[in-house]
CSV table of C-alpha atoms in Angstrom, one decimal:
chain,number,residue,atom,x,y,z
A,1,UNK,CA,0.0,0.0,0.0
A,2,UNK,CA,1.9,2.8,-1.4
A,3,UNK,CA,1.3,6.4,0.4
A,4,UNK,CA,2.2,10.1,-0.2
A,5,UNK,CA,2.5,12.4,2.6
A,6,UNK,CA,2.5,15.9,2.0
A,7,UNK,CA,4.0,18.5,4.7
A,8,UNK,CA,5.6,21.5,4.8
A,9,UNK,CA,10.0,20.9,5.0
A,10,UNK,CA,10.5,23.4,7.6
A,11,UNK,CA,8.0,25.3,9.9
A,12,UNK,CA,8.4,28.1,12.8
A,13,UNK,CA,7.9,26.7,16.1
A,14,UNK,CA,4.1,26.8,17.1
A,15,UNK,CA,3.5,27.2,13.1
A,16,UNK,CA,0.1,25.4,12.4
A,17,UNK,CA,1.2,23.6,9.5
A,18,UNK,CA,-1.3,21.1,7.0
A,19,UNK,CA,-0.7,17.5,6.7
A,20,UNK,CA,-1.9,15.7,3.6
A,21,UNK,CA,-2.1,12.1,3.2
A,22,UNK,CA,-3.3,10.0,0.1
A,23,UNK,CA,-3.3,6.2,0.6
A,24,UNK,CA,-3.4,4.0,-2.4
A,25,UNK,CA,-5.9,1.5,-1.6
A,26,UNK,CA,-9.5,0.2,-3.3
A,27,UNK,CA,-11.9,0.8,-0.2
A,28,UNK,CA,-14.0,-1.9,-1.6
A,29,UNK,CA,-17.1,-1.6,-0.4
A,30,UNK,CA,-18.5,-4.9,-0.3
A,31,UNK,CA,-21.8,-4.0,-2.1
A,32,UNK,CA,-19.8,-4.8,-5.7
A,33,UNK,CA,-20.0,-8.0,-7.5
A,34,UNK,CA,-17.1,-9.6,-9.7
A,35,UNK,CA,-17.9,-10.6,-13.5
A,36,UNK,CA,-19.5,-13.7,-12.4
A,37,UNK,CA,-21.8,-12.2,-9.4
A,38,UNK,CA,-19.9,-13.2,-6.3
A,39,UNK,CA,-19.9,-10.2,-4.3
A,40,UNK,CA,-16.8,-9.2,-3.7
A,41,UNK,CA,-15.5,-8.6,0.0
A,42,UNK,CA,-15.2,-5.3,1.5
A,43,UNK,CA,-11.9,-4.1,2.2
A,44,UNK,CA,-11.5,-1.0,3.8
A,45,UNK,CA,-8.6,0.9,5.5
A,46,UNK,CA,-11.2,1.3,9.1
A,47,UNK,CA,-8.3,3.1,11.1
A,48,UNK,CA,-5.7,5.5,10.2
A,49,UNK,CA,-3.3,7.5,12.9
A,50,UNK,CA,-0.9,10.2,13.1
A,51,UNK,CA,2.0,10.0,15.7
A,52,UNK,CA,4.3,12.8,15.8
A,53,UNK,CA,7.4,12.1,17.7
A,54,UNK,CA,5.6,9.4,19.0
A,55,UNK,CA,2.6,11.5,20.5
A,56,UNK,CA,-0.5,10.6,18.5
A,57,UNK,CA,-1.9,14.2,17.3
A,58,UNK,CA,-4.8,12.7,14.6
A,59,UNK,CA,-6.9,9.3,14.6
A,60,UNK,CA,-9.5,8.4,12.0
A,61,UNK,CA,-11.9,5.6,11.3
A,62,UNK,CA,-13.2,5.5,8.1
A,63,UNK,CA,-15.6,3.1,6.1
A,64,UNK,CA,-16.6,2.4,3.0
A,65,UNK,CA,-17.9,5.6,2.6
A,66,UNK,CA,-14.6,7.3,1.8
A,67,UNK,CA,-13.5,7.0,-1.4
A,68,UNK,CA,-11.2,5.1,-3.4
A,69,UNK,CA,-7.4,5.9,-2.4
A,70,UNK,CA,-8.5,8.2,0.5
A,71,UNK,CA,-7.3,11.3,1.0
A,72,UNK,CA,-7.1,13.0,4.4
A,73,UNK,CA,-6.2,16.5,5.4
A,74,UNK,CA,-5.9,18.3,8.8
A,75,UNK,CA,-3.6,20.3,10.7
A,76,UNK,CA,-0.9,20.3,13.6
A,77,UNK,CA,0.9,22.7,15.3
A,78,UNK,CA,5.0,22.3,14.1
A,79,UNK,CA,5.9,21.7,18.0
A,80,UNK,CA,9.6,20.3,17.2
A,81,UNK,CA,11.8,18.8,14.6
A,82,UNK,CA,11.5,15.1,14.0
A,83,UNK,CA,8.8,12.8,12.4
A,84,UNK,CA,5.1,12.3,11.5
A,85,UNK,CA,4.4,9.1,11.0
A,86,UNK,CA,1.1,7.6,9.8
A,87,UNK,CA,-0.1,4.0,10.1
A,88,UNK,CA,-3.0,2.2,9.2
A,89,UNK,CA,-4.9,-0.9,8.9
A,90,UNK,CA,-7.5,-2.5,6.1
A,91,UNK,CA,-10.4,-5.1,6.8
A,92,UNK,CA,-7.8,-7.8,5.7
A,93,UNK,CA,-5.4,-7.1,8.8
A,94,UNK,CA,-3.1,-5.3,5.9
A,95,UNK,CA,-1.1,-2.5,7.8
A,96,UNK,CA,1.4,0.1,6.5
A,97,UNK,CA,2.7,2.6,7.4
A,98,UNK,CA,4.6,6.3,5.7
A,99,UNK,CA,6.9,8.7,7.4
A,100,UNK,CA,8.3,12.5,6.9
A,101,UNK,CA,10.7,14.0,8.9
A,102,UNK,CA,9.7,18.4,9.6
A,103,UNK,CA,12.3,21.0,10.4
A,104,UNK,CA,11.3,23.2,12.9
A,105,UNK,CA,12.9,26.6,14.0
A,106,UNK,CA,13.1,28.8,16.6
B,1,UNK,CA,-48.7,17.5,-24.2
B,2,UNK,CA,-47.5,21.3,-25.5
B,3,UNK,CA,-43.3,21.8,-25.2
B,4,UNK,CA,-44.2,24.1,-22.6
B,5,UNK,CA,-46.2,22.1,-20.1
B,6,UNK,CA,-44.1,19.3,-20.6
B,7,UNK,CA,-41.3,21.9,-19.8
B,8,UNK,CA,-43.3,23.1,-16.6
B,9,UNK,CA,-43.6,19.8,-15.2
B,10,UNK,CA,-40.0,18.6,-15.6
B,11,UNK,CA,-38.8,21.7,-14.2
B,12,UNK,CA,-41.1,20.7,-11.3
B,13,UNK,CA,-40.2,17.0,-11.1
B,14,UNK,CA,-36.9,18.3,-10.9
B,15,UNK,CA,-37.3,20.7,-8.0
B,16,UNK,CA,-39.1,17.7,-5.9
B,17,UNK,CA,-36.2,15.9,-4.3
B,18,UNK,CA,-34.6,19.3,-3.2
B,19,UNK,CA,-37.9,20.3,-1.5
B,20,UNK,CA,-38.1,17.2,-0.1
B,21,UNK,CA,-34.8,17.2,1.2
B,22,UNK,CA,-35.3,20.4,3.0
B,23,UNK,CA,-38.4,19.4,4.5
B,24,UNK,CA,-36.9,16.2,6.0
B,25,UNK,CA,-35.9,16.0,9.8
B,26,UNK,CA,-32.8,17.9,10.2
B,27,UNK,CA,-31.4,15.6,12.9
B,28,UNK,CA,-30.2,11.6,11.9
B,29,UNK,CA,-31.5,9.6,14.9
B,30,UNK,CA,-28.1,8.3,14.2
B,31,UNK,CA,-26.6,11.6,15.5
B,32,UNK,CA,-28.8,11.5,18.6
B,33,UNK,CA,-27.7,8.4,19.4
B,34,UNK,CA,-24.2,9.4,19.1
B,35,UNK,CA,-24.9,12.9,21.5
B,36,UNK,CA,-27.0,10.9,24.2
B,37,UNK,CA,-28.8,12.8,25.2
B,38,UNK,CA,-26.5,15.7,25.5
B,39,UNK,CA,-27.6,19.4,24.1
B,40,UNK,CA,-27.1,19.3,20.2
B,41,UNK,CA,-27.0,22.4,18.9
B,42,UNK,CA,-26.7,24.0,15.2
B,43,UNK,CA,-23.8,26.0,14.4
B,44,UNK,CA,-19.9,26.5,15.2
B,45,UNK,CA,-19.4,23.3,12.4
B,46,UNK,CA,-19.2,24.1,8.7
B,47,UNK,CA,-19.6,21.4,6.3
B,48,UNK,CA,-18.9,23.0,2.4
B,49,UNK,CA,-19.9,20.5,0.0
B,50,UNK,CA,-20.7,20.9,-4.0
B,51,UNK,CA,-24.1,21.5,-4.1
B,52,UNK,CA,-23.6,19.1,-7.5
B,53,UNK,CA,-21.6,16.1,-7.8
B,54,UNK,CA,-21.9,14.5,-10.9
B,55,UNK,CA,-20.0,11.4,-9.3
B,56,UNK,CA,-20.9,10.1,-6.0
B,57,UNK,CA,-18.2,7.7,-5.7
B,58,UNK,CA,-15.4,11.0,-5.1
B,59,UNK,CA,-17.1,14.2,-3.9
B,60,UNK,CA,-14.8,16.6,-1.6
B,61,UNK,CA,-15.6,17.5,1.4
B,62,UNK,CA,-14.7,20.3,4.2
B,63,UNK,CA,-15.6,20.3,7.6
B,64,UNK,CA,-14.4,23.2,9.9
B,65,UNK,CA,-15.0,24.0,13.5
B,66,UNK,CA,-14.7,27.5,15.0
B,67,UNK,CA,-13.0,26.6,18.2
B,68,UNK,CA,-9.7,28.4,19.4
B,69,UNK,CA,-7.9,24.6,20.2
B,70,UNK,CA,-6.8,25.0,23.3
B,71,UNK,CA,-6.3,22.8,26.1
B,72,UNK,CA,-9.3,24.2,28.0
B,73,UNK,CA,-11.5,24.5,24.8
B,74,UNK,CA,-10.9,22.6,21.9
B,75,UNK,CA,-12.6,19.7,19.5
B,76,UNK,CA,-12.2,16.4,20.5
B,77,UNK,CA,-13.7,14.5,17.3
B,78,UNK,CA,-15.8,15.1,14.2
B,79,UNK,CA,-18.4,12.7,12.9
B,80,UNK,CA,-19.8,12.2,9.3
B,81,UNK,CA,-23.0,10.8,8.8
B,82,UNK,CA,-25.2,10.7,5.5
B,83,UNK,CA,-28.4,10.2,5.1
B,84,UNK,CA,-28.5,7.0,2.5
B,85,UNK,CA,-25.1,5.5,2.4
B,86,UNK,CA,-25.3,1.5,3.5
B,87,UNK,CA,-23.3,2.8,6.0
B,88,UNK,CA,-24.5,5.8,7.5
B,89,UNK,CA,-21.6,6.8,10.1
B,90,UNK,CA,-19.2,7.4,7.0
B,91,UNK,CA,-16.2,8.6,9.1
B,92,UNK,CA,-14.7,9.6,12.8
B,93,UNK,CA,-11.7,12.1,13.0
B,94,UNK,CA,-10.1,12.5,16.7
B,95,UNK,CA,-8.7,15.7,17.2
B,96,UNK,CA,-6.5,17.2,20.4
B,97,UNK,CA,-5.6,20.8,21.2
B,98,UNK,CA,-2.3,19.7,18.8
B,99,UNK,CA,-4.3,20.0,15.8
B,100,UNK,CA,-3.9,23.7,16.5
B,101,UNK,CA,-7.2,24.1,14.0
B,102,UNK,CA,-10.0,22.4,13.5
B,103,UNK,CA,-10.3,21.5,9.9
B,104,UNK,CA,-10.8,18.4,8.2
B,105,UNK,CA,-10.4,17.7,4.2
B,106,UNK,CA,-11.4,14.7,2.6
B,107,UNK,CA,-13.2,13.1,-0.5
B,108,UNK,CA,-16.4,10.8,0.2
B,109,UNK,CA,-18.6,8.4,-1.3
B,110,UNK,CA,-22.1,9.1,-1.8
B,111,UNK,CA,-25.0,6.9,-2.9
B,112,UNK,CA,-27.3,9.4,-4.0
B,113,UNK,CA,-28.3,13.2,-3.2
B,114,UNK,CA,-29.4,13.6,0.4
B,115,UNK,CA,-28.1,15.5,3.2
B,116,UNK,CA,-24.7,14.8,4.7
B,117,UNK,CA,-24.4,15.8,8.3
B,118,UNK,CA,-21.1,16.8,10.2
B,119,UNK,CA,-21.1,16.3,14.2
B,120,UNK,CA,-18.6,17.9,16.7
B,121,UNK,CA,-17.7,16.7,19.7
B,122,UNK,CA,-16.7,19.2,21.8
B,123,UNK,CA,-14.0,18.8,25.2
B,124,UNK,CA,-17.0,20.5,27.2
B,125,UNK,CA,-19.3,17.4,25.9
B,126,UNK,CA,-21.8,19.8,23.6
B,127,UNK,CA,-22.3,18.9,20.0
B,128,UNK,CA,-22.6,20.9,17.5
B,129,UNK,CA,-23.6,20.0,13.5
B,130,UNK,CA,-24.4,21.5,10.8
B,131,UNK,CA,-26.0,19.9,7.4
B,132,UNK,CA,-25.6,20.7,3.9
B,133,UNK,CA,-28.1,18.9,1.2
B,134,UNK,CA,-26.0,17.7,-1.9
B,135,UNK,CA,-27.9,16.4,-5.2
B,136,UNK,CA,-25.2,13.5,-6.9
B,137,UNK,CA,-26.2,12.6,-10.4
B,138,UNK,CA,-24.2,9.5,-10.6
B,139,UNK,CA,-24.3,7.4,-7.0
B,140,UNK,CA,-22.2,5.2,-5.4
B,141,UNK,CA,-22.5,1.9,-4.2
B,142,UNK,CA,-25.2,0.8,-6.6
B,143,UNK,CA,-24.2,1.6,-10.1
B,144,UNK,CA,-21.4,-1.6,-10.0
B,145,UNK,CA,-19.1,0.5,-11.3
């Protein structure tokens, strides 16, 4: 499950900076049915999470009612340098995980 | 039938689910559930949605709280329900005073036009929401694509 993360390099300390991430992944929804008519089984990333440094600043659950190869968006506040790192989890016990390191001054 | 009855009544066929929409209940019983019992209030949330989606099955989404995110006043999570989705509770967001603001961005999948409804949870216990009707041309879920 491939994943691109998308945050500002460098930030001012206390800077409320926007954190992007898009997650390849189907979200089947289990309500489709394959070229024969079996219904295929849902598969959905159900939990996503944001650590940074370790602290967890953002936690999701989603269903099948987010699109294909979701996209999430929210904010943080650029406390000090080091890492955000997001993991998360489909119906299939899949898990991955993505991280990018932030500069922060001052 | 003349051009311009049969004009007049599709205009009016076509202004029927809107009004419909708007007459509805404007709270999910869902999102009672989810406040129990607690005051449930309109405003402080915006939800900005196309009023038009010509695909269900990707329509952006914004959902923004006017809280200052501190430790003594801030938005603990953010809940997405819609009206005729299989699955109604579409998605949670948990927030802390970290977030610094209270803004989420995301795409979602719709099966058909209703009204999507965004839920606050905030670290006082109220809830707050706010609804925005959306018409989708093409749904989700049930065209098998």
């Amino acid at each position: 499950m491939a994943a691109r993360i998308q945050i500002p390099r460098e930030a001012r300390r206390g800077e409320v900076i926007e954190v992007c991430i898009l997650i390849q992944h189907p979200m089947e929804t289990g309500y489709r049915h394959d070229d024969v008519g079996h219904l295929i089984k849902r598969n959905v990333i159900n939990v996503l999470s944001c650590r940074y440094n370790g602290v967890e600043v953002f936690r999701a659950d989603l269903s099948s009612g987010i699109s294909a190869n979701p996209y999430v968006q929210f904010y943080t506040v650029a406390e000090a340098s080091g890492d955000l790192e997001f993991t998360w989890a489909d119906d299939e016990g899949q898990r991955g995980s993505e991280r990018q390191a932030i500069v922060v001054k001052g | 039938m003349r051009r311009r009855d049969f004009l007049a009544s599709a205009v009016g066929a076509l202004a029927l689910p809107g009004a419909a929409l708007a007459q509805a209940d404007p709270v999910d019983p869902l999102v009672r559930a989810l406040a129990n019992g607690a005051p449930l209030r309109k405003g402080k949330v915006a939800l900005v949605l196309p009023q038009l989606a010509d695909n269900g099955n990707s329509v952006p989404i914004r959902i923004t709280v006017d809280s200052p995110m501190t430790p003594a006043d801030h938005v603990k999570s953010i809940h997405l329900y819609s009206e005729r989705n299989p699955v109604p509770n579409m998605a949670n967001f948990y927030l802390s005073p970290r977030a610094g603001r209270a803004e989420i961005n995301s795409r979602v999948r719709l099966a058909g036009s209703q009204r999507v409804t965004a839920v606050a949870k905030l670290s006082d216990g109220s809830f707050w929401y706010a609804a925005a009707p959306i018409v989708v041309t093409l749904s989700a879920c049930l065209d098998e694509s």
